[in-house]
Amino acid sequence: MPRLYGFDDQSRQRLRDDEVDPLRQMVSRALVDLSVSNADVAVWANGQGYRGTLGGEWKDASVGRLFRNPAIAGLRYGDDGQLVDAGHPGVITREEFEALLAREQHRKTGDADKPYDYLLTDGGCTCGQCTHALQGARTNAGTPGYRCRPKDKDGRGGCGEVRIDAELLEGHVGEYVVAELLKPGVRAQILKSQAFVRQLVENLDREIKDLEARRTEVGTLYGTRQISKDALVAAEKQIADSLKSARSRKRYAEQMANFSLGRAKDLVRWWNSAPTASKKAITTLLLSSVEVFPASARGVRTVEPGRVVLHWRKLADLSAESDDARGEPPADHCHSQSGD
């Protein structure tokens, strides 16, 4: 079990001189303003070069555990749950620790951060390094961002090399989408393409109903012993895979079909005020994918040339798609555009 930060030994009888001042500064930063989160404290501490007892960087959770431990104030919880003297020195005062407890309670009962409504999740943007879909993930400071999650123990995930601020990426993509909408004739193409996509949704509805009927029929055949159990399992797996694919394509098509584009004369204002669902739909309709590459250096807060590559659809291709009996999403025949 690692020693507690601020103390030189497991018995906590001696303070560790080089950790006393950092801990006191961390506590002071947390108490000076209730808007300062544990993640903010962690970012500051790491920036100062301070590390935990095992040499790792501070995280939101590790700061929280430290601040909730009464031993840092030379206290412990008695049998009745009240704070009592622990018989060893403390790094901070009892008053400061009680203030930390009050701060923690405020954080629990206060308004939690609203879930961020990401524009480019669900495959909307991918890692330029490994093609894995980027996922929404808050940074250590609590701000929304996108990241390529590294592989887990089961091998699921990507390379983990790409992270980007959500507002930065979405603002960049939004500028190009609005610019595309302002081109002559694009609005008419969009409305025409939506009509074809609505037909595609109807085709997929029929495909799904047919697959569900086939699944019922296979079950009936097995129940009357006309097919073996192995044949039943194989057929059900094939049908289940087809249903999953068809339902996914239907959601994809519905997203493009079920939105209302704002007035052409004020597209910028429409984009800035439109619900994320509408912006996601128009983005999906215009862009087949958004590739994000690593920044040239850690901490870069701009979209450098070539870091974000936009792949545009040819809207005319959607018309052929509506006649495709399989209902596949339109192919990407478009060019790439560098975010410079």
XYZ file of C-alpha atoms in Angstrom:
340
model
C 0.000 0.000 0.000
C 1.568 3.349 -0.980
C 2.171 5.961 1.665
C -0.134 8.957 1.909
C 1.051 12.027 0.061
C 2.634 14.534 2.443
C 3.905 11.903 4.880
C 7.286 10.190 4.999
C 6.177 6.865 6.443
C 3.212 4.520 6.688
C 2.600 5.400 10.332
C 2.316 9.076 9.304
C 4.478 10.222 12.190
C 6.753 12.320 9.970
C 5.832 14.862 7.326
C 7.672 14.774 4.000
C 9.159 18.245 3.577
C 9.135 18.315 -0.227
C 5.423 17.392 -0.344
C 4.058 19.587 2.435
C 4.095 22.856 0.509
C 2.682 21.352 -2.748
C -0.199 19.770 -0.800
C -0.978 23.007 0.991
C -0.954 24.884 -2.312
C -3.284 22.301 -3.876
C -5.722 22.689 -0.995
C -5.531 26.489 -1.150
C -6.297 26.444 -4.865
C -9.283 24.180 -4.285
C -10.708 26.406 -1.540
C -10.136 29.800 -3.135
C -12.989 29.313 -5.623
C -15.712 26.654 -5.661
C -15.599 26.650 -9.469
C -12.082 25.168 -9.324
C -12.471 21.412 -9.847
C -10.224 18.595 -8.713
C -9.271 18.195 -12.368
C -8.164 21.857 -12.424
C -6.025 21.236 -9.333
C -4.499 18.155 -10.979
C -3.608 20.090 -14.136
C -1.957 22.815 -12.066
C 0.001 20.333 -9.916
C 1.244 18.410 -12.955
C 2.242 21.665 -14.599
C 4.355 22.480 -11.563
C 6.113 19.138 -11.864
C 4.522 17.636 -8.743
C 3.872 13.893 -8.853
C 2.106 11.363 -6.658
C 3.884 9.017 -4.262
C 4.367 6.404 -7.014
C 5.616 8.963 -9.532
C 2.414 9.204 -11.581
C 0.652 12.370 -12.693
C -2.227 13.727 -10.664
C -5.748 12.961 -11.882
C -9.201 14.192 -10.912
C -9.803 10.998 -8.912
C -6.442 10.962 -7.094
C -6.831 14.586 -5.997
C -10.348 13.797 -4.772
C -9.163 10.802 -2.723
C -6.418 12.890 -1.133
C -8.799 15.728 -0.239
C -11.270 13.298 1.366
C -8.659 11.667 3.610
C -8.814 13.215 7.138
C -5.234 12.077 7.816
C -3.904 15.058 5.846
C -5.216 17.196 8.719
C -3.993 14.818 11.464
C -7.540 13.507 11.959
C -9.532 10.295 11.643
C -13.170 9.276 11.900
C -14.204 7.926 15.311
C -16.672 5.111 15.937
C -19.511 7.644 15.911
C -18.415 9.001 12.529
C -17.097 12.253 13.964
C -13.655 13.665 13.282
C -11.168 13.058 16.109
C -7.441 13.576 16.636
C -5.498 10.764 14.920
C -2.360 11.200 17.049
C -0.094 12.205 14.195
C 0.801 15.560 12.611
C -1.285 17.068 9.837
C -0.276 18.948 6.701
C -3.328 21.220 6.785
C -5.556 22.507 9.587
C -8.809 20.987 10.785
C -10.633 24.065 9.490
C -9.174 23.596 6.033
C -10.180 19.929 5.958
C -13.715 20.744 7.052
C -13.803 23.344 4.290
C -12.757 20.619 1.841
C -15.634 18.438 3.076
C -18.075 21.332 2.622
C -16.669 21.892 -0.878
C -17.169 18.197 -1.702
C -20.763 18.341 -0.528
C -21.348 21.446 -2.629
C -19.954 19.641 -5.667
C -22.324 16.696 -5.078
C -25.437 18.808 -4.565
C -24.582 21.587 -7.022
C -25.530 21.526 -10.658
C -23.475 18.871 -12.402
C -21.959 19.623 -15.778
C -24.546 18.973 -18.457
C -23.639 16.148 -20.825
C -21.954 17.644 -23.864
C -23.880 17.229 -27.114
C -21.120 16.080 -29.453
C -21.497 16.852 -33.156
C -19.081 14.315 -34.637
C -19.450 11.115 -32.594
C -20.997 7.844 -33.872
C -18.428 7.614 -36.642
C -18.621 11.283 -37.587
C -14.855 11.669 -37.258
C -12.027 9.169 -37.357
C -8.387 8.937 -36.355
C -6.108 9.747 -39.266
C -3.474 7.418 -37.813
C -5.457 4.198 -37.396
C -8.972 4.955 -38.846
C -10.608 4.169 -35.486
C -13.702 6.296 -34.756
C -12.998 9.135 -32.342
C -15.111 9.257 -29.192
C -16.247 12.125 -27.039
C -14.146 12.411 -23.878
C -13.581 15.228 -21.428
C -10.024 16.347 -20.772
C -8.374 16.374 -17.340
C -9.576 19.964 -17.070
C -13.160 18.837 -17.707
C -13.542 20.411 -21.155
C -15.209 18.361 -23.924
C -12.926 16.825 -26.497
C -12.506 14.006 -28.983
C -9.963 11.237 -28.617
C -8.842 7.999 -30.182
C -9.115 5.612 -27.281
C -6.144 3.238 -26.916
C -6.711 -0.502 -27.083
C -8.043 -2.140 -23.939
C -7.050 -5.557 -22.585
C -9.440 -7.213 -25.059
C -7.876 -5.449 -28.029
C -10.768 -3.035 -28.586
C -9.821 0.517 -29.453
C -7.389 2.454 -31.592
C -3.883 3.866 -31.387
C -4.628 6.474 -28.710
C -2.507 9.079 -30.507
C -5.149 11.668 -31.427
C -6.894 14.139 -29.112
C -8.515 17.439 -30.008
C -10.701 20.025 -28.263
C -14.360 19.573 -29.236
C -15.092 23.256 -29.706
C -11.988 23.663 -31.880
C -12.834 20.715 -34.156
C -16.572 21.417 -34.384
C -16.000 25.101 -35.084
C -13.587 24.246 -37.883
C -15.950 21.712 -39.471
C -18.902 24.086 -39.053
C -17.118 26.858 -40.956
C -16.554 24.593 -43.958
C -20.087 23.151 -43.855
C -21.650 26.622 -43.809
C -19.332 27.719 -46.627
C -20.495 24.716 -48.656
C -24.141 25.561 -47.971
C -23.554 29.085 -49.279
C -22.479 27.801 -52.701
C -25.050 28.362 -55.470
C -27.227 25.325 -56.099
C -26.100 23.300 -53.075
C -29.320 23.972 -51.165
C -31.422 22.670 -54.058
C -29.196 19.590 -54.276
C -29.698 18.941 -50.571
C -33.480 19.100 -50.796
C -33.448 16.790 -53.820
C -31.107 14.352 -52.091
C -33.327 14.274 -49.000
C -36.217 13.077 -51.156
C -34.100 10.157 -52.361
C -32.962 9.387 -48.812
C -36.583 9.255 -47.609
C -37.212 6.631 -50.296
C -34.168 4.781 -49.016
C -35.700 4.715 -45.512
C -38.859 3.118 -46.942
C -36.759 0.484 -48.733
C -34.936 -0.327 -45.506
C -38.229 -0.577 -43.611
C -39.376 -3.236 -46.069
C -36.049 -5.073 -45.806
C -36.258 -5.137 -42.000
C -39.843 -6.440 -42.025
C -38.835 -9.145 -44.510
C -35.915 -10.224 -42.325
C -38.111 -10.345 -39.238
C -40.619 -12.508 -41.119
C -37.812 -14.834 -42.219
C -36.649 -15.188 -38.625
C -40.178 -16.206 -37.578
C -40.361 -18.666 -40.469
C -37.056 -20.291 -39.498
C -38.310 -20.723 -35.937
C -41.472 -22.359 -37.234
C -39.472 -24.755 -39.428
C -37.376 -25.807 -36.434
C -40.473 -26.176 -34.269
C -41.970 -28.589 -36.800
C -38.627 -30.436 -37.056
C -38.116 -29.561 -40.709
C -34.614 -28.203 -40.014
C -31.927 -29.172 -37.513
C -30.777 -27.130 -34.529
C -27.457 -26.395 -36.271
C -29.338 -25.060 -39.295
C -31.522 -22.972 -36.992
C -28.506 -21.431 -35.227
C -26.737 -20.666 -38.525
C -29.847 -19.111 -40.070
C -30.654 -17.027 -36.997
C -27.089 -15.703 -36.856
C -27.180 -14.690 -40.516
C -30.560 -13.008 -40.110
C -29.471 -11.249 -36.893
C -26.369 -9.866 -38.634
C -28.456 -8.657 -41.566
C -30.995 -7.044 -39.241
C -28.264 -5.246 -37.309
C -26.802 -3.891 -40.543
C -30.175 -2.835 -41.955
C -31.233 -1.072 -38.747
C -27.911 0.746 -38.617
C -28.310 1.906 -42.223
C -31.870 2.999 -41.489
C -30.754 5.170 -38.559
C -28.057 6.615 -40.798
C -30.586 7.445 -43.536
C -33.182 8.836 -41.122
C -30.580 11.172 -39.705
C -30.062 12.676 -43.157
C -33.741 12.725 -44.102
C -35.374 14.126 -40.967
C -34.096 17.663 -40.578
C -35.196 21.062 -41.796
C -32.575 23.364 -43.263
C -32.875 26.979 -42.140
C -33.434 30.006 -44.307
C -30.868 30.372 -47.042
C -30.397 34.097 -46.447
C -29.036 33.586 -42.948
C -27.288 30.224 -42.859
C -24.608 31.321 -40.420
C -27.176 32.346 -37.837
C -29.134 29.142 -38.491
C -26.041 27.009 -37.926
C -25.146 28.772 -34.683
C -28.656 28.340 -33.251
C -29.754 25.021 -34.789
C -30.118 21.917 -32.574
C -27.135 19.593 -32.672
C -29.314 16.891 -34.244
C -29.991 19.153 -37.246
C -26.340 20.130 -37.568
C -25.308 16.489 -37.308
C -27.768 15.538 -40.028
C -26.568 18.181 -42.495
C -22.947 17.331 -41.670
C -23.635 13.638 -42.309
C -25.341 14.482 -45.580
C -22.482 16.656 -46.861
C -19.471 14.840 -45.387
C -18.716 11.139 -45.624
C -15.977 11.418 -43.019
C -13.733 13.776 -41.066
C -10.169 12.603 -40.455
C -8.208 14.052 -37.544
C -4.436 13.712 -37.285
C -2.165 14.390 -34.295
C -1.023 17.951 -33.636
C 2.617 18.757 -34.349
C 3.266 19.154 -30.620
C 1.457 18.597 -27.337
C -0.745 21.483 -26.262
C -1.362 22.955 -29.748
C -4.694 24.793 -29.631
C -5.152 25.486 -33.337
C -6.164 23.444 -36.370
C -2.851 23.242 -38.183
C -2.719 22.751 -41.978
C -3.492 19.130 -42.789
C -4.540 18.186 -39.273
C -8.252 17.923 -40.174
C -9.223 16.464 -43.560
C -12.825 16.707 -44.766
C -14.187 14.168 -47.247
C -17.194 15.572 -49.150
C -19.995 13.553 -50.684
C -21.331 13.932 -54.196
C -24.995 14.498 -53.433
C -26.035 13.217 -56.859
C -24.833 9.735 -55.835
C -27.669 9.502 -53.309
C -30.235 9.209 -56.102
C -28.691 5.959 -57.300
C -28.552 4.817 -53.707
C -32.330 4.983 -53.281
C -32.703 2.346 -56.017
C -30.210 -0.016 -54.400
C -32.155 -2.972 -53.082
C -29.609 -3.486 -50.330
C -29.954 0.071 -49.028
C -26.198 0.573 -48.568
C -24.934 4.024 -47.494
C -23.588 6.078 -50.412
C -19.988 5.509 -51.376
C -17.382 8.172 -50.828
C -16.474 9.435 -54.280
C -15.489 12.851 -53.089
C -12.280 14.726 -52.740
C -10.395 15.456 -49.550
C -10.067 18.950 -48.183
C -7.286 19.953 -45.860
C -8.082 22.183 -42.908
C -5.684 24.981 -43.664
